[in-house]
Short mmCIF file of C-alpha atoms and ligand atoms in Angstrom, two decimals:
data_model
loop_
_atom_site.label_atom_id
_atom_site.label_comp_id
_atom_site.label_asym_id
_atom_site.label_seq_id
_atom_site.Cartn_x
_atom_site.Cartn_y
_atom_site.Cartn_z
CA MET A 241 71.21 73.68 85.46
CA LYS A 242 75.00 73.63 85.01
CA ARG A 243 74.82 76.89 84.37
CA LYS A 244 73.12 78.19 87.33
CA ILE A 245 75.63 76.50 89.77
CA ILE A 246 78.66 78.21 88.05
CA PHE A 247 76.58 81.59 88.27
CA ILE A 248 75.94 80.83 92.13
CA LEU A 249 79.72 80.02 92.53
CA LEU A 250 80.75 83.32 91.17
CA ILE A 251 78.59 85.22 93.32
CA VAL A 252 79.96 83.48 96.59
CA VAL A 253 83.74 83.93 94.94
CA PHE A 254 83.06 87.46 94.18
CA SER A 255 81.42 88.38 97.50
CA SER A 256 83.93 86.82 99.43
CA ILE A 257 86.71 88.95 97.52
CA GLU A 258 84.43 91.79 98.15
CA LEU A 259 84.43 91.10 102.22
CA ALA A 260 88.00 89.78 102.60
CA ASP A 261 90.81 92.08 103.71
CA LYS A 262 94.30 91.30 103.59
CA PHE A 263 96.25 92.38 106.97
CA TYR A 264 99.81 91.85 108.06
CA VAL A 265 100.90 90.64 111.23
CA PHE A 266 103.15 93.39 113.31
CA VAL A 267 104.58 91.70 116.32
CA ASP A 268 106.29 88.53 116.54
CA GLY A 269 104.58 85.28 117.96
CA LEU A 270 101.06 86.30 117.79
CA ASN A 271 98.33 83.53 118.70
CA MET A 272 95.47 82.87 116.30
CA ARG A 273 92.56 81.36 118.27
CA SER A 274 89.69 78.92 117.51
CA CYS A 275 87.31 81.52 118.60
CA PRO A 276 87.11 85.48 119.67
CA SER A 277 88.76 85.19 122.95
CA VAL A 278 92.12 85.02 125.09
CA ASN A 279 91.04 81.79 126.63
CA CYS A 280 90.24 79.96 123.40
CA SER A 281 92.96 77.66 122.26
CA VAL A 282 95.74 78.36 119.92
CA VAL A 283 95.28 77.17 116.27
CA LYS A 284 98.80 78.60 115.46
CA THR A 285 101.25 81.09 115.97
CA LEU A 286 102.27 84.09 113.83
CA HIS A 287 105.00 85.88 113.15
CA PHE A 288 106.24 89.46 112.12
CA LYS A 289 104.87 90.33 108.46
CA ASP A 290 102.84 87.02 108.38
CA VAL A 291 99.86 87.79 106.07
CA VAL A 292 95.82 86.71 106.98
CA GLU A 293 92.79 87.19 105.05
CA SER A 294 90.06 88.07 106.59
CA VAL A 295 86.47 86.24 105.94
CA GLY A 296 84.38 89.78 106.75
CA LYS A 297 83.71 88.77 110.15
CA ALA A 298 84.68 90.65 113.15
CA GLU A 299 83.85 90.39 116.92
CA TYR A 300 84.35 93.51 119.37
CA THR A 301 84.88 92.17 122.99
CA PRO A 302 86.30 94.05 126.07
CA SER A 303 89.73 92.66 125.67
CA PHE A 304 90.44 92.94 122.09
CA ASP A 305 88.72 93.23 118.88
CA TRP A 306 88.82 90.11 116.64
CA ILE A 307 88.64 89.30 112.73
CA GLU A 308 87.78 85.60 111.62
CA THR A 309 90.12 84.01 109.05
CA GLU A 310 89.73 81.14 107.37
CA GLU A 311 91.90 79.18 109.88
CA GLY A 312 91.02 81.11 113.19
CA TRP A 313 90.50 84.19 114.97
CA VAL A 314 93.29 87.13 115.35
CA ALA A 315 93.26 90.21 117.56
CA LEU A 316 92.93 93.31 115.62
CA GLN A 317 95.21 95.13 117.68
CA TYR A 318 98.29 93.30 116.48
CA ILE A 319 97.62 93.61 112.81
CA ASP A 320 97.15 96.20 110.14
CA TYR A 321 96.40 96.78 106.12
CA LEU A 322 99.01 95.57 104.13
CA PRO A 323 101.31 98.83 104.33
CA MET A 324 101.40 101.21 101.34
CA LYS A 325 104.08 101.00 98.82
CA ILE A 326 106.46 104.00 98.80
CA ASN A 327 109.34 105.22 96.68
CA GLY A 328 111.34 107.87 97.72
CA ASN A 329 109.88 110.66 100.53
CA LEU A 330 106.15 111.18 100.92
CA PRO A 331 105.20 114.85 100.03
CA VAL A 332 105.24 117.10 103.27
CA ASP A 333 101.45 117.76 102.81
CA PHE A 334 100.77 113.69 103.15
CA ASP A 335 97.86 113.25 105.26
CA MET A 336 98.69 110.24 107.35
CA ASN A 337 95.23 110.24 109.04
CA TYR A 338 93.49 109.86 105.95
CA SER A 339 95.32 107.08 104.47
CA GLU A 340 93.58 103.23 104.03
CA PHE A 341 97.23 101.72 104.44
CA PRO A 342 99.89 102.00 107.32
CA LEU A 343 103.55 103.19 106.23
CA PRO A 344 106.17 100.09 105.71
CA PRO A 345 108.59 99.32 108.64
CA GLU A 346 111.10 100.66 105.99
CA TYR A 347 109.88 103.86 105.31
CA GLU A 348 112.50 106.72 106.95
CA PRO A 349 113.02 109.88 104.98
CA ASP A 350 116.43 110.27 103.52
CA ASP A 351 116.37 113.88 104.54
CA LEU A 352 116.26 113.26 108.31
CA VAL A 353 118.81 116.10 109.73
CA GLU A 354 119.62 116.62 113.32
CA ILE A 355 117.44 119.48 115.40
CA PRO A 356 120.64 121.30 117.29
CA GLU A 357 120.47 120.17 121.05
CA GLU A 358 119.62 123.68 122.29
CA TYR A 359 116.31 123.83 120.81
CA CYS A 360 115.69 120.13 122.23
CA ILE A 361 114.82 118.72 125.94
CA LYS A 362 117.24 115.43 124.92
CA SER A 363 119.70 114.84 122.58
CA GLY A 364 119.67 113.28 119.07
CA LEU A 365 116.25 114.15 117.98
CA LYS A 366 115.63 114.60 114.26
CA LEU A 367 113.17 116.00 111.32
CA ARG A 368 113.10 116.12 107.57
CA LYS A 369 115.17 119.09 106.48
CA GLU A 370 112.34 121.35 105.45
CA ALA A 371 110.47 121.01 108.75
CA LYS A 372 113.46 121.56 111.05
CA GLU A 373 114.49 124.69 109.23
CA ALA A 374 110.55 125.80 109.58
CA LEU A 375 110.75 124.62 113.35
CA ILE A 376 113.90 126.38 114.21
CA GLN A 377 112.64 129.99 112.58
CA MET A 378 109.13 129.11 114.96
CA LEU A 379 111.15 128.55 118.20
CA ASN A 380 113.35 131.26 117.53
CA ALA A 381 110.36 133.55 116.95
CA ALA A 382 108.51 132.50 120.19
CA LYS A 383 111.85 132.90 122.35
CA LYS A 384 111.82 136.53 120.84
CA ASP A 385 108.43 137.07 122.11
CA GLY A 386 109.48 135.61 125.53
CA PHE A 387 108.59 131.86 125.46
CA ASP A 388 110.73 129.18 125.83
CA ILE A 389 109.81 126.25 123.76
CA ALA A 390 111.71 123.07 123.04
CA VAL A 391 111.25 119.55 121.54
CA ALA A 392 110.84 116.67 123.13
CA SER A 393 109.82 114.22 120.54
CA ALA A 394 110.52 114.37 116.70
CA TYR A 395 111.33 111.38 114.70
CA ARG A 396 110.43 107.86 115.64
CA ASN A 397 111.40 104.88 113.31
CA TRP A 398 108.46 102.09 113.00
CA PHE A 399 110.01 99.88 115.35
CA TYR A 400 110.00 102.68 118.15
CA GLN A 401 106.70 103.10 117.45
CA ARG A 402 105.73 99.81 117.90
CA ASN A 403 107.59 99.57 121.09
CA LEU A 404 105.13 102.71 122.52
CA TYR A 405 102.04 101.40 120.99
CA LEU A 406 102.82 97.64 122.61
CA SER A 407 103.64 99.29 126.21
CA ALA A 408 100.57 101.54 125.85
CA ILE A 409 98.00 98.85 125.19
CA LYS A 410 99.58 97.01 128.01
CA GLU A 411 99.11 99.67 130.41
CA HIS A 412 95.95 101.27 129.35
CA GLY A 413 94.33 98.51 127.21
CA PRO A 414 93.47 97.62 124.05
CA ASP A 415 91.34 101.07 123.35
CA GLN A 416 93.76 103.26 124.60
CA THR A 417 93.93 106.42 121.95
CA ALA A 418 97.28 107.95 122.93
CA VAL A 419 99.63 105.95 120.66
CA ALA A 420 99.48 105.13 117.13
CA LYS A 421 99.81 101.69 115.96
CA PRO A 422 103.47 101.71 114.11
CA GLY A 423 103.28 102.73 110.46
CA ARG A 424 100.29 105.07 111.52
CA SER A 425 102.39 107.70 113.59
CA GLU A 426 103.21 111.27 111.90
CA HIS A 427 106.53 110.83 113.75
CA GLN A 428 107.53 108.48 111.11
CA LEU A 429 106.92 110.76 108.58
CA GLY A 430 109.75 112.84 110.18
CA LEU A 431 107.58 115.85 110.13
CA ALA A 432 105.91 115.90 113.64
CA VAL A 433 107.30 117.28 116.73
CA ASP A 434 105.84 117.07 120.34
CA LEU A 435 106.38 120.67 122.04
CA ALA A 436 107.06 121.46 125.58
CA ARG A 437 108.34 124.30 128.02
CA LYS A 438 111.91 124.13 128.07
CA ASP A 439 111.69 123.72 132.14
CA LYS A 440 109.51 120.43 131.24
CA GLU A 441 106.60 121.64 133.20
CA CYS A 442 103.54 119.87 131.63
CA LEU A 443 105.77 117.82 129.61
CA LEU A 444 103.18 115.54 127.59
CA LEU A 445 100.30 116.38 129.92
CA LYS A 446 97.18 118.08 129.42
CA CYS A 447 98.11 121.19 131.27
CA PHE A 448 100.50 122.13 128.59
CA LYS A 449 97.42 123.65 127.28
CA ASP A 450 97.10 126.27 129.81
CA THR A 451 100.58 127.50 129.57
CA PRO A 452 101.05 130.91 127.64
CA GLU A 453 103.60 128.98 125.69
CA TYR A 454 100.98 126.62 123.84
CA LYS A 455 98.58 129.70 123.26
CA TRP A 456 101.54 131.40 121.29
CA LEU A 457 101.57 128.27 119.53
CA VAL A 458 98.22 128.07 118.80
CA GLU A 459 98.06 131.76 117.42
CA ASN A 460 101.68 131.29 115.38
CA SER A 461 102.53 128.20 114.42
CA TYR A 462 100.34 127.86 111.16
CA LYS A 463 102.75 131.00 110.14
CA PHE A 464 105.87 128.56 110.13
CA GLY A 465 103.67 125.62 108.25
CA PHE A 466 102.85 123.80 111.45
CA ILE A 467 99.40 122.50 112.63
CA GLN A 468 98.05 120.91 115.53
CA PRO A 469 95.97 117.82 114.18
CA TYR A 470 94.72 116.21 117.39
CA LEU A 471 92.51 118.90 118.65
CA LYS A 472 89.83 118.26 121.20
CA TYR A 473 87.02 116.90 119.12
CA ASN A 474 89.32 115.00 116.61
CA ILE A 475 87.83 111.22 116.55
CA LEU A 476 91.53 109.30 116.11
CA TYR A 477 93.32 110.02 119.26
CA MET A 478 93.01 111.68 122.70
CA GLU A 479 93.60 115.54 122.69
CA GLU A 480 97.35 116.03 122.24
CA PRO A 481 98.04 119.98 122.83
CA TRP A 482 101.79 119.29 122.35
CA HIS A 483 101.70 117.46 118.83
CA PHE A 484 102.36 119.79 116.02
CA ARG A 485 102.52 118.56 112.68
CA TYR A 486 104.77 120.51 109.71
CA VAL A 487 102.36 120.93 106.16
CA GLY A 488 104.04 123.77 104.50
CA LYS A 489 102.76 127.46 105.04
CA GLU A 490 99.72 127.18 102.80
CA ASP A 491 98.02 124.21 103.81
CA ALA A 492 98.78 125.13 107.59
CA LYS A 493 96.99 128.58 106.96
CA GLU A 494 94.27 126.95 105.58
CA PHE A 495 94.11 124.85 108.71
CA TYR A 496 94.31 128.02 111.01
CA GLU A 497 91.36 129.55 109.21
CA THR A 498 89.10 126.64 109.05
CA TYR A 499 89.60 125.16 112.67
CA ILE A 500 91.54 127.48 114.91
CA LYS A 501 90.69 131.23 114.01
CA GLY A 502 87.51 132.44 115.47
CA ASN A 503 86.68 128.97 117.18
CA ASP A 504 87.49 128.87 120.53
CA ALA A 505 85.33 126.20 121.27
CA LEU A 506 87.34 123.98 119.52
CA GLN A 507 90.35 124.89 121.16
CA TYR A 508 90.00 125.90 124.76
ZN1 LIG B 603 103.59 113.72 118.80
#
């Protein structure tokens, strides 16, 4: 009899371990609530880098998605899995989009260099050295073909990304797919750029897709090691025709041949 109880207890312990996930809070002053709604009473207030553990239950409501912890409910929009542990710089082909864990707030590549202002629509933009050199070759080649393309955004640190994300969910609601959570943006890798026409027409707008500059990038960016990860039918974010990510020439060619070449339906 006693053995049976121990056995049952073990199953309970193991099943709860299997269901539970540890999350960290990436904002300051997040309210844990007694039930999954902003109208429920506040159990306690959580702070940046606090860790909460899910008991495996989630509720999806029109305002927020919630997970249950031992003490109360927390909105999923303000937490994420514990960040990955990173030593040194990540490889240039690292795939942020398929990573289970976010980048830690401290992750900043140590080979970031400034992109010369003549290639940008604002000053002080940075990329990792290898990506910056490939970018300049690409923008020079575009110019030679008659297209004046400039950088609108490049490396963004974790805290800057958090501000963008919080503004986006405040303005467009928790289901917005325009801005990545902090630690989930390719811009923090120092390998992504948002490109625009130098005259800023269609800057970060869908109509950039209709410009000859965009068409040039679609056909040529892979030759310089850049891909366009957020195509029309990607499942992560809204379509972002301006967002290009450096992965190196070999991977970019493979991406081009798989998703772009002869596959106009995906692209246009
Ligand atoms: Zn971008």
